[in-house]
Tab-separated table of C-alpha atoms in Angstrom:
chain	number	residue	atom	x	y	z
C	1	MET	CA	-11.578	37.470	-87.099
C	2	ASP	CA	-9.928	40.699	-88.354
C	3	LYS	CA	-13.023	42.674	-89.440
C	4	ASP	CA	-10.589	44.389	-92.064
C	5	LYS	CA	-11.009	41.483	-94.004
C	6	VAL	CA	-13.854	42.142	-96.457
C	7	ASN	CA	-12.900	45.251	-96.764
C	8	ASP	CA	-9.679	44.274	-98.122
C	9	ASN	CA	-11.486	41.308	-99.996
C	10	ASN	CA	-14.175	43.677	-101.450
C	11	VAL	CA	-12.471	47.481	-102.048
C	12	ASP	CA	-9.572	48.196	-104.522
C	13	LYS	CA	-6.962	48.241	-101.999
C	14	GLY	CA	-3.804	50.246	-104.116
C	15	ASP	CA	-1.556	50.196	-101.225
C	16	LYS	CA	-2.123	46.890	-100.485
C	17	GLU	CA	-2.371	45.398	-103.800
C	18	SER	CA	0.995	47.263	-104.086
C	19	ALA	CA	2.659	45.813	-101.522
C	20	SER	CA	1.573	42.678	-102.562
C	21	SER	CA	3.127	42.685	-105.993
C	22	SER	CA	6.234	44.138	-104.830
C	23	SER	CA	7.126	41.350	-102.196
C	24	SER	CA	9.712	39.519	-103.253
C	25	SER	CA	10.128	36.007	-103.147
C	26	ALA	CA	12.816	35.737	-100.683
C	27	GLU	CA	10.192	37.686	-98.261
C	28	TRP	CA	6.962	35.672	-99.052
C	29	SER	CA	9.318	32.076	-99.243
C	30	ALA	CA	10.319	33.182	-95.168
C	31	LYS	CA	6.603	33.919	-94.253
C	32	LEU	CA	5.709	30.969	-95.822
C	33	ALA	CA	7.498	28.574	-93.675
C	34	GLU	CA	6.797	30.264	-90.831
C	35	LEU	CA	3.336	30.059	-91.325
C	36	ILE	CA	3.228	26.174	-92.181
C	37	ALA	CA	5.407	25.647	-89.346
C	38	TRP	CA	2.791	27.767	-86.875
C	39	PHE	CA	-0.102	26.241	-88.809
C	40	GLU	CA	1.408	22.097	-87.977
C	41	GLY	CA	1.904	23.550	-84.447
C	42	ASN	CA	-0.973	24.643	-83.365
C	43	PRO	CA	-3.586	22.018	-81.812
C	44	ASN	CA	-6.320	24.288	-82.994
C	45	LEU	CA	-5.432	23.670	-87.093
C	46	PRO	CA	-5.510	20.269	-88.924
C	47	GLU	CA	-2.556	17.874	-89.292
C	48	LYS	CA	-1.723	19.549	-92.321
C	49	ILE	CA	-1.875	22.127	-95.028
C	50	GLU	CA	-0.252	22.308	-99.388
C	51	PRO	CA	2.183	24.614	-99.180
C	52	ILE	CA	0.440	26.209	-102.323
C	53	VAL	CA	-3.085	26.763	-100.471
C	54	MET	CA	-1.366	28.898	-97.113
C	55	LEU	CA	0.072	30.880	-99.845
C	56	ARG	CA	-2.710	31.439	-101.357
C	57	PHE	CA	-4.302	32.817	-97.685
C	58	LEU	CA	-1.303	34.371	-97.295
C	59	LYS	CA	-1.788	36.443	-100.528
C	60	CYS	CA	-5.517	36.942	-99.649
C	61	MET	CA	-3.939	38.992	-96.894
C	62	ALA	CA	-1.482	41.192	-98.544
C	63	PHE	CA	1.468	39.115	-97.241
C	64	ASP	CA	0.592	40.144	-93.539
C	65	VAL	CA	1.406	36.830	-91.339
C	66	LYS	CA	-0.513	38.041	-88.200
C	67	ARG	CA	-4.021	38.508	-89.903
C	68	THR	CA	-2.831	36.089	-92.330
C	69	LYS	CA	-3.045	33.678	-88.935
C	70	SER	CA	-6.401	34.911	-88.018
C	71	LEU	CA	-7.764	34.087	-91.582
C	72	VAL	CA	-6.406	30.221	-91.239
C	73	GLU	CA	-8.011	29.869	-87.786
C	74	LEU	CA	-11.776	31.490	-88.928
C	75	ASN	CA	-11.283	29.087	-91.970
C	76	TYR	CA	-11.040	25.848	-90.307
C	77	SER	CA	-13.282	26.492	-88.074
C	78	MET	CA	-15.825	26.918	-89.543
C	79	ARG	CA	-15.043	24.052	-91.335
C	80	ASN	CA	-15.484	21.819	-88.502
C	81	LYS	CA	-18.389	24.074	-87.251
C	82	HIS	CA	-20.473	22.955	-89.870
C	83	PRO	CA	-18.771	19.323	-91.863
C	84	HIS	CA	-21.689	18.531	-93.666
C	85	LEU	CA	-20.719	21.199	-95.723
C	86	PHE	CA	-17.039	21.674	-95.799
C	87	MET	CA	-15.882	17.667	-94.497
C	88	ASP	CA	-18.445	14.844	-95.204
C	89	ARG	CA	-17.424	14.872	-99.054
C	90	ASN	CA	-18.031	11.758	-101.354
C	91	MET	CA	-17.997	11.790	-104.937
C	92	GLU	CA	-19.840	8.482	-104.922
C	93	ASP	CA	-22.658	9.715	-102.889
C	94	LYS	CA	-26.219	9.989	-104.801
C	95	MET	CA	-27.133	13.339	-103.289
C	96	THR	CA	-23.741	14.875	-104.725
C	97	ALA	CA	-23.805	13.233	-107.921
C	98	LYS	CA	-27.634	14.717	-108.045
C	99	GLY	CA	-26.104	17.889	-107.313
C	100	LEU	CA	-23.362	18.034	-110.040
C	101	ARG	CA	-26.397	17.238	-112.728
C	102	VAL	CA	-28.647	19.662	-112.167
C	103	SER	CA	-26.236	22.153	-111.277
C	104	ASP	CA	-23.262	23.582	-113.598
C	105	LEU	CA	-20.611	25.194	-111.435
C	106	LEU	CA	-17.265	25.734	-113.414
C	107	ILE	CA	-14.487	27.058	-112.516
C	108	LEU	CA	-12.939	29.281	-116.201
C	109	PRO	CA	-9.941	28.636	-117.693
C	110	GLY	CA	-6.925	31.223	-117.291
C	111	ILE	CA	-7.041	34.577	-115.784
C	112	THR	CA	-8.140	37.776	-116.676
C	113	PRO	CA	-5.792	40.502	-117.295
C	114	GLN	CA	-6.526	42.000	-114.029
C	115	GLY	CA	-5.102	38.683	-112.524
C	116	ASN	CA	-8.289	37.178	-111.378
C	117	LYS	CA	-9.964	34.079	-111.820
C	118	LEU	CA	-13.738	33.996	-113.284
C	119	LEU	CA	-16.291	31.488	-111.755
C	120	PHE	CA	-19.095	30.865	-113.460
C	121	PHE	CA	-22.932	29.116	-111.782
C	122	ARG	CA	-26.035	28.220	-113.355
C	123	MET	CA	-28.741	25.442	-113.071
C	124	ALA	CA	-28.629	22.705	-115.698
C	125	ASP	CA	-32.182	21.762	-114.528
C	126	LEU	CA	-34.658	24.503	-113.745
C	127	ASP	CA	-37.674	22.301	-111.993
C	128	PRO	CA	-36.995	24.036	-108.270
C	129	GLN	CA	-37.673	20.471	-106.510
C	130	THR	CA	-34.189	19.246	-107.982
C	131	ARG	CA	-32.342	22.307	-105.287
C	132	ASN	CA	-30.593	21.067	-102.779
C	133	SER	CA	-28.563	23.830	-101.271
C	134	VAL	CA	-26.445	21.723	-99.676
C	135	GLU	CA	-24.906	19.777	-101.573
C	136	GLU	CA	-24.928	22.982	-104.017
C	137	THR	CA	-22.512	24.703	-101.641
C	138	LYS	CA	-20.586	21.351	-100.594
C	139	ILE	CA	-19.862	21.329	-104.514
C	140	PHE	CA	-18.497	24.767	-104.459
C	141	PHE	CA	-15.953	24.324	-101.702
C	142	MET	CA	-15.072	21.027	-103.319
C	143	MET	CA	-14.367	22.532	-106.878
C	144	SER	CA	-12.326	25.214	-104.983
C	145	ASP	CA	-10.333	23.064	-102.811
C	146	ALA	CA	-9.063	21.277	-105.646
C	147	ARG	CA	-8.533	24.075	-107.713
C	148	PHE	CA	-6.693	26.082	-104.608
C	149	THR	CA	-4.070	23.260	-105.123
C	150	MET	CA	-2.676	23.834	-108.337
C	151	PRO	CA	-2.000	27.180	-109.557
C	152	ASP	CA	-4.378	29.490	-111.370
C	153	VAL	CA	-2.215	29.999	-114.721
C	154	ASP	CA	-2.804	27.849	-117.073
C	155	ARG	CA	-0.173	25.507	-117.974
C	156	GLY	CA	-1.005	23.595	-120.754
C	157	THR	CA	-2.288	20.594	-120.216
C	158	GLY	CA	-6.236	20.795	-119.238
C	159	THR	CA	-6.036	16.804	-118.555
C	160	GLY	CA	-6.111	17.376	-114.204
C	161	THR	CA	-3.262	15.215	-114.230
C	162	GLU	CA	-0.676	16.213	-111.183
C	163	GLU	CA	2.699	17.496	-112.520
C	164	ALA	CA	5.680	19.257	-111.186
C	165	TYR	CA	5.451	23.315	-110.524
C	166	GLU	CA	7.586	25.811	-108.954
C	167	LEU	CA	5.689	27.198	-106.062
C	168	ASP	CA	5.127	30.757	-106.931
C	169	GLU	CA	2.323	33.713	-105.962
C	170	ALA	CA	3.065	35.199	-109.465
C	171	ASN	CA	0.671	32.030	-110.589
C	172	ILE	CA	-2.331	32.265	-107.779
C	173	ALA	CA	-4.849	34.660	-108.749
C	174	LYS	CA	-5.325	38.153	-107.223
C	175	GLY	CA	-9.239	37.542	-106.452
C	176	ASP	CA	-11.935	35.887	-108.032
C	177	VAL	CA	-15.045	37.034	-110.175
C	178	GLN	CA	-18.123	35.285	-109.918
C	179	ILE	CA	-20.721	34.939	-113.352
C	180	VAL	CA	-24.264	34.217	-112.267
C	181	ASP	CA	-26.916	33.165	-114.583
C	182	ILE	CA	-30.691	32.870	-112.986
C	183	GLU	CA	-32.030	32.999	-116.326
C	184	GLY	CA	-35.122	30.197	-115.004
C	185	TYR	CA	-34.849	30.893	-112.051
C	186	THR	CA	-38.395	31.710	-110.274
C	187	LEU	CA	-40.657	32.637	-107.008
C	188	ARG	CA	-40.526	28.504	-106.541
C	189	HIS	CA	-37.043	28.137	-106.417
C	190	LEU	CA	-36.355	30.602	-103.576
C	191	ALA	CA	-38.596	28.385	-101.231
C	192	TYR	CA	-35.636	25.728	-101.982
C	193	VAL	CA	-33.342	27.920	-100.668
C	194	SER	CA	-32.115	26.906	-96.724
C	195	ILE	CA	-31.551	30.327	-95.310
C	196	PHE	CA	-29.339	28.931	-92.978
C	197	VAL	CA	-26.925	27.531	-95.752
C	198	LEU	CA	-26.930	30.903	-97.097
C	199	ARG	CA	-25.831	32.794	-94.119
C	200	ILE	CA	-23.166	29.915	-93.627
C	201	TYR	CA	-22.010	29.967	-97.324
C	202	MET	CA	-21.724	34.061	-97.376
C	203	LYS	CA	-19.889	34.107	-94.312
C	204	PHE	CA	-17.604	31.867	-95.018
C	205	LEU	CA	-17.226	33.666	-98.909
C	206	GLN	CA	-17.020	37.110	-96.825
C	207	GLU	CA	-14.950	36.688	-94.490
C	208	ALA	CA	-12.948	33.171	-94.599
C	209	TYR	CA	-12.508	32.300	-98.030
C	210	PRO	CA	-8.916	32.372	-99.286
C	211	SER	CA	-9.602	34.411	-102.363
C	212	ARG	CA	-10.081	37.915	-102.599
C	213	LEU	CA	-13.917	38.616	-103.995
C	214	GLN	CA	-12.904	41.114	-106.901
C	215	ALA	CA	-16.891	41.545	-108.292
C	216	MET	CA	-20.340	38.927	-108.659
C	217	HIS	CA	-22.123	40.062	-111.865
C	218	VAL	CA	-25.676	38.925	-112.077
C	219	ILE	CA	-26.965	38.003	-115.724
C	220	ASN	CA	-30.443	37.235	-117.189
C	221	CYS	CA	-32.283	38.796	-114.125
C	222	PRO	CA	-35.800	38.190	-113.728
C	223	SER	CA	-38.780	40.589	-113.608
C	224	TYR	CA	-38.759	40.269	-109.415
C	225	LEU	CA	-34.977	41.061	-109.234
C	226	ASP	CA	-36.106	43.675	-106.253
C	227	ARG	CA	-37.213	39.969	-104.394
C	228	LEU	CA	-34.354	38.381	-104.802
C	229	ILE	CA	-32.129	41.026	-103.715
C	230	SER	CA	-34.293	41.520	-100.857
C	231	MET	CA	-33.736	38.299	-99.237
C	232	MET	CA	-29.546	38.508	-100.083
C	233	SER	CA	-28.966	41.934	-98.775
C	234	PRO	CA	-29.409	40.935	-94.626
C	235	PHE	CA	-26.524	38.391	-95.489
C	236	LEU	CA	-24.093	40.743	-97.481
C	237	ARG	CA	-21.569	43.042	-96.289
C	238	GLU	CA	-22.121	46.670	-98.079
C	239	GLU	CA	-18.630	46.321	-99.537
C	240	VAL	CA	-20.126	43.162	-101.037
C	241	ARG	CA	-23.568	44.746	-102.162
C	242	ASN	CA	-21.931	47.292	-104.118
C	243	MET	CA	-19.612	45.022	-106.008
C	244	ILE	CA	-22.971	43.160	-107.396
C	245	LYS	CA	-23.640	44.004	-110.903
C	246	TYR	CA	-26.723	43.045	-111.934
C	247	HIS	CA	-27.254	42.740	-116.212
C	248	THR	CA	-30.941	43.082	-116.972
C	249	GLU	CA	-30.747	43.579	-120.799
C	250	GLY	CA	-28.262	40.797	-122.662
C	251	LEU	CA	-24.953	40.046	-122.054
C	252	GLU	CA	-23.324	43.208	-124.196
C	253	SER	CA	-22.861	45.170	-120.309
C	254	LEU	CA	-21.074	41.937	-119.001
C	255	TYR	CA	-18.728	42.181	-121.994
C	256	LYS	CA	-17.365	45.231	-120.644
C	257	GLU	CA	-16.242	44.034	-117.206
C	258	VAL	CA	-15.124	40.723	-118.554
C	259	PRO	CA	-12.974	39.171	-121.251
C	260	ARG	CA	-15.266	37.866	-123.797
C	261	ASP	CA	-13.363	35.575	-124.854
C	262	MET	CA	-12.813	33.915	-121.603
C	263	LEU	CA	-16.420	32.878	-121.358
C	264	PRO	CA	-18.349	29.559	-122.424
C	265	GLU	CA	-19.004	29.269	-126.192
C	266	GLU	CA	-23.143	29.657	-125.054
C	267	TYR	CA	-22.631	32.986	-123.824
C	268	GLY	CA	-20.340	34.453	-126.789
C	269	GLY	CA	-16.586	33.349	-125.468
C	270	LYS	CA	-14.294	30.874	-126.576
C	271	ALA	CA	-13.067	29.032	-123.584
C	272	GLY	CA	-15.267	25.469	-124.834
C	273	SER	CA	-18.470	24.468	-124.350
C	274	ILE	CA	-20.615	24.124	-120.768
C	275	ALA	CA	-20.347	20.683	-120.704
C	276	GLU	CA	-16.477	20.495	-121.969
C	277	LEU	CA	-15.720	23.389	-119.153
C	278	LYS	CA	-18.053	21.083	-116.290
C	279	ALA	CA	-16.862	17.900	-117.223
C	280	ARG	CA	-12.965	19.043	-116.718
C	281	GLY	CA	-14.318	20.637	-113.692
C	282	VAL	CA	-15.988	17.262	-112.229
C	283	GLN	CA	-12.477	15.079	-113.339
C	284	SER	CA	-10.948	17.968	-111.200
C	285	ILE	CA	-12.706	16.643	-107.832
C	286	LYS	CA	-12.297	13.100	-108.822
C	287	ASP	CA	-8.673	13.733	-109.215
C	288	LYS	CA	-8.339	15.168	-105.524
C	289	SER	CA	-10.562	13.198	-104.367
C	290	ALA	CA	-8.270	11.201	-101.576
C	291	TYR	CA	-7.331	14.814	-100.810
C	292	LEU	CA	-10.127	15.997	-100.250
C	293	SER	CA	-11.170	13.605	-98.100
C	294	ASP	CA	-8.377	13.164	-96.046
C	295	GLU	CA	-9.379	14.317	-92.631
C	296	ARG	CA	-5.861	15.465	-91.857
C	297	TYR	CA	-6.560	18.226	-93.939
C	298	TRP	CA	-9.329	19.468	-92.693
C	299	LYS	CA	-10.117	18.462	-89.380
C	300	VAL	CA	-9.309	19.712	-86.047
C	301	THR	CA	-9.249	16.844	-83.211
C	302	SER	CA	-9.334	19.635	-80.654
C	303	GLN	CA	-10.997	23.504	-80.864
C	304	SER	CA	-10.423	24.121	-77.115
C	305	LYS	CA	-8.850	27.198	-77.129
C	306	SER	CA	-9.419	28.483	-80.308
C	307	ARG	CA	-10.931	32.040	-80.534
C	308	TRP	CA	-13.160	31.140	-83.569
C	309	SER	CA	-14.562	28.355	-82.277
C	310	TRP	CA	-18.033	30.208	-81.701
C	311	PHE	CA	-18.539	30.653	-85.364
């Protein structure tokens, strides 16, 4: 993998952002067509990819075709290396249903003035025994993959139904900002975290995810925050560690970083209640269930020549 990928994801690259924003429709459309043709003819990649998904890869790499190809190859190689996290997806599975019930993983509506998408996570059930790293990771990437097939800019329906739209890179967020509420998180919860799954999740998020990680905000931090940080540190590149902000005294400091109105009502915002937002997210997965379980979009039949097969 191009080692500059994480730097581009997590460090403000003014020149690259400028190049991204000034890329004309004709320029990125030609590059997109080239990449889709390359994808469909590559035996080390799945059979199909949605154009908007490829456009996300391309925008993530500042419209650099060569580096986009490297990102795409690593993404699908890791998916196929760990199918229990990225490909074995069934909304009717009891463990997945339980994971959805005990965790609130939300993709908040709209984009920030900086052009970023807000993602929100918290525990809905505080019982440590309900934690399941595999299912939580699987659900996050199911929601992400469903989201990636549609524009990030709201078009006013909120129904989850399919409707025609014109492909436009301007409707794709520049990156993601994660907000993690760890209220109620105890040392007992740490015992139920799979280090193996955590390592894969963080590697994929930092190196293979088709969206730039711009910032991570951790709210309602516990007194043992130092232990939590020490557990996470080995899996985080320095650039990512520097992007994490810990809010230890209320939410006022968070409001200075993200638009308050975009947050759930329970956190002083106007985006809707946690229950409403969660129901919308679950419905998005259901609406895209055929796509999410279609192996033609995910499974690589031959990786014999893939340079990423060892990841």
